[in-house]
């Protein structure tokens, strides 16, 4: 009996010590530190709270991994132009989860306070006059463009970027929430949020990458924007909610090059909240749901458009705006081939907004019947709720 009592006492002591250890582990503070400078080798950060200082550059041959649940904070008042930039040949691994997203934010919560996430690759582009390389417009003046359609810049899943994006002082350069320069199809972009930036939420500068499950919320310029012959074809579930200040839901251009290809995006929701104004004020005309210009094209299906009802002295908002005659001739009517390369399929337009319109009186927009189809049952984007889509206790999915 004495041996049994002694044995039970030892077991109880062991279990008690384990319980105490677990309690200590659960209350340990998360790691903290600063992410700065050039990253030239493989560098990893465990789940923690970090500060980004200056423009962090992941160089060719380097990689940066940050674990799920981490919060990375920029500070507009620290005197440095904070941004996270991945050069061609570098890799970024930000793999959060719906419950434990990786969040990039800024202390003052002021839109335009830092440069967001910028990634470069060497996938194909088609720039102005058909050029295949160009220089970035993010203030870093880096080259982009190449022939590597399968370029792999890493993996971004369940990442939220807050209060980034801004126009630079030269009035031609800009930073966005997410900027993708000639990024290739080997790169994974899934469940990303651009929240209250001072320029575009997401912008693609050429390349072949596709993106799934995107939220662009409260960004000042366009929710989604691209140029330079971006040709991602596996895009789905894009959701834009414009509130306060915002221009187009989607701005689509191709640098005035009549490309034989175009991107494809399925399951799109574009919503403009009442009272939302353009960056340029009441005289600006950038308030349509989707604008095509400079030979922008592509196929867009299962689209829901709501709230685009703005009227000013010169224009009334429309679901699809064809900005210029060349785009109408080449992409809507199909040019010599008569094959229209803009396709709007299964589109639900709410609030009495018209389907499409041009600008001025020099051309009339008329889509081939099969290239613009409407539906009362279109559903738009379908997104999974979770912490990744919640800011300050409020869900971004309306």
XYZ file of C-alpha atoms in Angstrom:
398
model
C 0.000 0.000 0.000
C 2.817 2.395 0.839
C 4.378 1.733 -2.568
C 1.039 2.473 -4.288
C 0.578 5.764 -2.425
C 4.140 6.768 -3.224
C 3.627 5.951 -6.911
C 0.428 7.992 -7.094
C 2.164 10.913 -5.416
C 4.941 10.847 -7.987
C 2.406 10.752 -10.854
C 0.478 13.674 -9.352
C 3.676 15.672 -8.955
C 4.620 14.959 -12.588
C 1.215 15.980 -13.926
C 1.253 19.120 -11.820
C 4.634 20.125 -13.185
C 3.435 19.527 -16.765
C 0.401 21.727 -16.152
C 2.607 24.476 -14.777
C 4.938 24.266 -17.779
C 1.998 24.519 -20.207
C 0.689 27.585 -18.421
C 4.110 29.222 -18.665
C 4.307 28.458 -22.391
C 0.844 29.867 -23.107
C 1.636 33.169 -21.405
C 5.028 33.715 -22.978
C 5.102 36.956 -25.002
C 5.401 36.710 -28.770
C 8.772 37.492 -30.331
C 9.381 41.081 -31.402
C 12.015 42.738 -33.540
C 12.769 44.787 -36.624
C 12.749 43.674 -40.244
C 15.074 45.906 -42.249
C 17.772 46.078 -44.907
C 18.585 43.702 -47.744
C 17.827 40.002 -47.424
C 20.344 37.977 -49.429
C 19.939 34.496 -47.893
C 17.061 32.516 -46.390
C 15.611 34.404 -43.430
C 12.647 33.333 -41.283
C 10.599 34.997 -38.566
C 8.395 32.979 -36.186
C 4.905 34.133 -35.258
C 5.426 37.501 -33.612
C 5.034 41.271 -33.680
C 7.599 43.043 -35.838
C 8.440 46.503 -37.109
C 9.384 47.082 -40.740
C 11.982 49.825 -41.140
C 12.840 51.327 -44.496
C 12.454 49.500 -47.783
C 13.200 45.854 -47.072
C 14.542 44.243 -50.252
C 14.537 40.493 -50.777
C 17.385 40.209 -53.253
C 18.058 37.655 -55.988
C 18.809 34.387 -54.188
C 17.300 35.535 -50.903
C 14.038 34.469 -49.305
C 11.868 35.827 -46.517
C 9.448 33.661 -44.540
C 7.092 35.049 -41.899
C 4.876 32.661 -39.956
C 1.083 32.771 -39.716
C -0.399 35.103 -37.108
C 2.395 37.669 -37.307
C 1.779 41.423 -37.309
C 4.283 43.669 -39.078
C 3.962 47.400 -38.408
C 5.302 50.354 -40.374
C 5.608 53.850 -38.923
C 5.058 56.848 -41.172
C 6.930 59.139 -38.790
C 10.188 57.165 -38.672
C 11.663 59.098 -41.606
C 12.046 56.070 -43.886
C 9.937 55.028 -46.914
C 8.806 51.689 -45.503
C 7.929 48.929 -48.003
C 8.509 45.221 -48.569
C 10.056 44.687 -51.997
C 10.922 41.359 -53.619
C 13.381 41.670 -56.486
C 13.418 39.259 -59.407
C 15.020 36.055 -58.150
C 13.986 36.653 -54.554
C 11.174 34.742 -52.868
C 8.557 35.713 -50.324
C 6.699 33.133 -48.244
C 3.784 34.594 -46.298
C 1.459 31.692 -45.619
C -1.163 32.691 -43.093
C -4.496 31.025 -42.432
C -8.095 32.248 -42.262
C -7.824 32.327 -38.461
C -4.192 33.479 -38.303
C -3.561 35.918 -41.156
C -0.297 37.770 -41.613
C -1.087 41.463 -41.184
C 0.945 44.445 -42.381
C -0.314 47.683 -40.856
C 0.796 51.194 -39.879
C 0.740 52.857 -36.477
C -1.199 56.009 -37.411
C -3.806 54.118 -39.482
C -3.484 56.790 -42.161
C -4.016 55.687 -45.790
C -0.854 56.067 -47.854
C 1.526 55.753 -44.922
C 3.819 53.147 -46.490
C 4.590 51.361 -49.736
C 2.912 47.991 -49.298
C 4.171 44.749 -50.847
C 5.963 45.035 -54.197
C 7.093 41.978 -56.159
C 9.215 41.794 -59.319
C 9.650 38.914 -61.737
C 10.740 38.229 -65.293
C 7.506 37.024 -66.860
C 6.468 38.559 -70.197
C 5.057 42.063 -70.518
C 3.888 44.121 -73.483
C 4.453 47.785 -72.759
C 3.907 50.934 -74.783
C 4.828 50.469 -78.454
C 5.219 46.746 -77.801
C 8.335 46.920 -75.623
C 9.083 43.795 -73.574
C 10.907 45.461 -70.671
C 10.119 48.592 -68.711
C 11.071 50.544 -65.588
C 8.918 50.418 -62.478
C 6.759 53.349 -61.443
C 7.102 52.737 -57.694
C 9.976 55.180 -57.189
C 12.580 52.388 -57.160
C 13.091 52.525 -60.943
C 13.745 48.800 -61.261
C 13.583 46.926 -64.571
C 10.855 44.367 -65.164
C 9.771 42.082 -67.984
C 11.295 38.969 -69.531
C 10.471 35.597 -71.052
C 9.972 33.407 -67.978
C 6.204 32.898 -67.926
C 6.517 30.429 -65.028
C 8.477 32.819 -62.781
C 7.992 31.900 -59.111
C 8.215 34.689 -56.535
C 6.952 32.571 -53.646
C 3.590 32.185 -51.940
C 1.234 34.728 -50.361
C -1.812 33.294 -48.587
C -4.083 35.037 -46.107
C -2.132 38.302 -46.059
C -3.666 41.683 -45.262
C -1.992 44.985 -46.146
C -3.427 48.046 -44.407
C -2.976 51.813 -45.011
C -0.430 51.460 -47.834
C -0.316 52.838 -51.360
C 0.302 56.419 -52.354
C 1.091 58.653 -55.285
C 4.670 59.897 -55.168
C 5.720 63.520 -55.448
C 6.518 63.333 -59.175
C 2.779 62.684 -59.807
C 3.588 59.820 -62.180
C 4.952 57.206 -59.770
C 2.835 55.294 -57.309
C 2.782 52.554 -54.728
C -0.225 50.328 -54.091
C -1.384 47.855 -51.494
C 0.022 45.050 -53.642
C 2.126 45.744 -56.771
C 3.082 42.856 -59.060
C 5.655 43.642 -61.762
C 5.932 40.897 -64.423
C 5.207 38.230 -61.821
C 4.873 34.711 -63.204
C 2.385 31.868 -62.999
C 4.548 29.921 -60.537
C 3.726 32.469 -57.821
C 0.804 31.716 -55.478
C -1.546 34.598 -54.601
C -4.558 33.582 -52.519
C -6.785 35.249 -49.929
C -5.213 38.701 -49.936
C -6.676 41.934 -48.552
C -5.738 45.495 -49.520
C -7.337 47.749 -46.908
C -7.679 51.532 -47.042
C -4.693 52.438 -49.175
C -4.186 55.794 -50.862
C -3.808 54.395 -54.381
C -4.871 51.106 -56.017
C -5.623 48.053 -53.943
C -3.996 45.613 -56.389
C -2.068 46.423 -59.559
C -0.552 44.037 -62.096
C 2.159 45.293 -64.453
C 2.204 42.606 -67.110
C 3.088 39.068 -66.151
C 1.199 35.785 -66.084
C 0.342 35.361 -62.399
C -3.251 34.703 -61.333
C -4.897 35.571 -58.015
C -7.738 33.995 -56.067
C -9.933 35.359 -53.289
C -8.977 39.036 -53.228
C -10.565 41.803 -51.158
C -9.961 45.454 -52.038
C -11.620 47.576 -49.364
C -11.721 51.367 -49.122
C -8.791 52.122 -51.435
C -8.617 55.674 -52.785
C -7.886 55.008 -56.455
C -8.969 51.831 -58.261
C -9.797 48.623 -56.451
C -8.119 46.530 -59.169
C -5.853 47.877 -61.911
C -3.511 46.482 -64.556
C -1.487 47.333 -67.633
C 1.476 46.113 -69.712
C -0.369 43.125 -71.137
C -1.135 41.252 -67.932
C -2.482 37.843 -68.940
C -3.401 35.867 -65.810
C -6.219 33.478 -66.700
C -7.046 31.581 -63.479
C -8.387 34.484 -61.414
C -11.501 34.058 -59.288
C -13.437 35.572 -56.399
C -12.486 39.230 -56.528
C -14.381 41.502 -54.145
C -14.236 45.302 -54.064
C -15.973 47.569 -51.586
C -15.449 51.272 -52.232
C -16.261 53.629 -49.384
C -15.329 57.240 -48.654
C -12.975 57.846 -51.577
C -12.598 55.648 -54.646
C -12.302 55.743 -58.415
C -12.988 52.743 -60.682
C -13.818 49.315 -59.378
C -11.567 47.936 -62.121
C -9.314 49.931 -64.468
C -8.168 47.890 -67.446
C -5.602 49.000 -70.015
C -2.918 47.594 -72.306
C -0.679 50.589 -73.111
C -2.478 51.042 -76.462
C -1.284 47.671 -77.777
C -3.896 45.498 -79.502
C -2.894 42.198 -77.915
C -4.233 38.874 -79.145
C -4.633 37.732 -75.527
C -6.223 39.030 -72.353
C -6.848 38.085 -68.728
C -9.799 36.110 -67.387
C -11.513 36.739 -64.058
C -14.571 34.886 -62.760
C -16.827 35.636 -59.784
C -16.482 39.388 -59.260
C -18.344 41.680 -56.862
C -17.943 45.449 -57.214
C -19.787 47.614 -54.681
C -19.691 51.375 -54.213
C -21.102 52.619 -50.915
C -23.425 55.658 -50.899
C -21.566 58.957 -50.655
C -18.290 57.641 -52.074
C -16.459 60.354 -54.052
C -13.583 60.229 -56.518
C -10.059 61.364 -55.670
C -10.496 64.370 -57.931
C -13.765 65.519 -56.401
C -17.078 66.206 -58.100
C -15.534 67.266 -61.420
C -13.681 63.975 -61.937
C -15.269 61.249 -64.060
C -13.576 58.177 -62.601
C -16.640 56.646 -60.993
C -17.693 53.757 -63.237
C -17.607 50.151 -62.105
C -15.232 49.047 -64.889
C -13.217 51.159 -67.303
C -11.520 49.822 -70.431
C -8.977 52.081 -72.122
C -5.876 51.919 -74.322
C -6.874 48.529 -75.771
C -7.581 46.860 -72.447
C -9.578 43.666 -72.863
C -10.349 40.324 -71.199
C -13.154 37.983 -70.184
C -15.139 38.589 -66.990
C -17.899 36.281 -65.800
C -20.427 36.029 -62.966
C -20.185 39.704 -62.076
C -22.344 41.640 -59.602
C -22.224 45.458 -59.745
C -23.935 47.649 -57.136
C -23.966 51.311 -56.148
C -22.447 52.909 -59.252
C -24.949 55.748 -59.621
C -22.819 58.925 -59.524
C -23.759 61.751 -61.873
C -21.860 64.996 -62.433
C -22.033 67.790 -64.992
C -20.585 65.697 -67.823
C -21.149 61.986 -67.142
C -23.398 59.473 -65.460
C -21.818 56.322 -64.075
C -22.172 53.108 -66.034
C -21.262 49.490 -65.407
C -18.713 49.384 -68.246
C -17.032 52.483 -69.684
C -15.196 52.285 -73.009
C -12.864 55.246 -72.769
C -11.592 55.676 -76.322
C -12.381 54.871 -79.940
C -9.405 52.546 -80.449
C -10.523 50.341 -77.570
C -14.046 50.288 -78.961
C -12.857 49.452 -82.483
C -10.268 46.827 -81.549
C -11.603 45.225 -78.382
C -15.385 45.659 -78.423
C -16.099 45.336 -82.137
C -13.067 43.194 -82.851
C -11.293 45.214 -85.509
C -10.693 43.578 -88.873
C -11.311 40.102 -87.438
C -14.656 41.174 -85.944
C -13.926 39.090 -82.858
C -14.594 41.201 -79.788
C -11.969 40.622 -77.097
C -13.922 42.192 -74.251
C -16.446 39.728 -72.879
C -18.779 40.497 -69.990
C -20.708 37.330 -69.229
C -23.484 36.684 -66.714
C -23.509 40.226 -65.319
C -25.987 41.431 -62.700
C -26.289 45.219 -62.534
C -28.175 46.724 -59.600
C -29.503 50.206 -58.827
C -30.577 51.055 -62.373
C -27.023 51.584 -63.631
C -26.720 51.365 -67.424
C -24.826 48.462 -68.982
C -22.176 50.348 -70.957
C -21.272 53.654 -72.572
C -18.474 55.444 -74.362
C -17.075 58.946 -73.954
C -18.021 61.812 -76.237
C -19.706 61.552 -79.628
C -16.969 60.147 -81.878
C -17.985 56.506 -81.391
C -20.910 54.395 -80.238
C -20.436 51.317 -78.087
C -22.307 48.243 -79.297
C -21.242 44.859 -77.993
C -21.803 41.712 -80.040
C -24.825 40.065 -78.405
C -22.923 37.060 -77.082
C -20.164 39.219 -75.588
C -22.288 41.094 -73.050
C -24.854 38.972 -71.255
C -26.846 39.877 -68.160
C -28.419 37.711 -65.489
C -30.576 38.185 -62.418
C -28.974 35.164 -60.758
C -25.293 36.091 -60.913
C -23.681 35.649 -57.494
C -20.334 37.413 -57.778
C -17.480 36.586 -55.415
C -17.804 33.846 -52.810
C -15.390 34.258 -49.916
C -14.845 32.392 -46.668
C -15.251 34.504 -43.537
C -12.569 34.625 -40.875
C -10.034 36.812 -39.111
C -8.257 37.419 -42.414
C -11.258 39.529 -43.523
C -11.957 41.346 -40.234
C -10.486 44.724 -39.227
C -11.194 46.274 -35.826
C -13.933 43.731 -35.230
C -15.797 44.525 -38.462
C -16.092 42.084 -41.358
C -14.972 43.423 -44.730
C -17.340 41.076 -46.553
C -20.608 43.020 -46.776
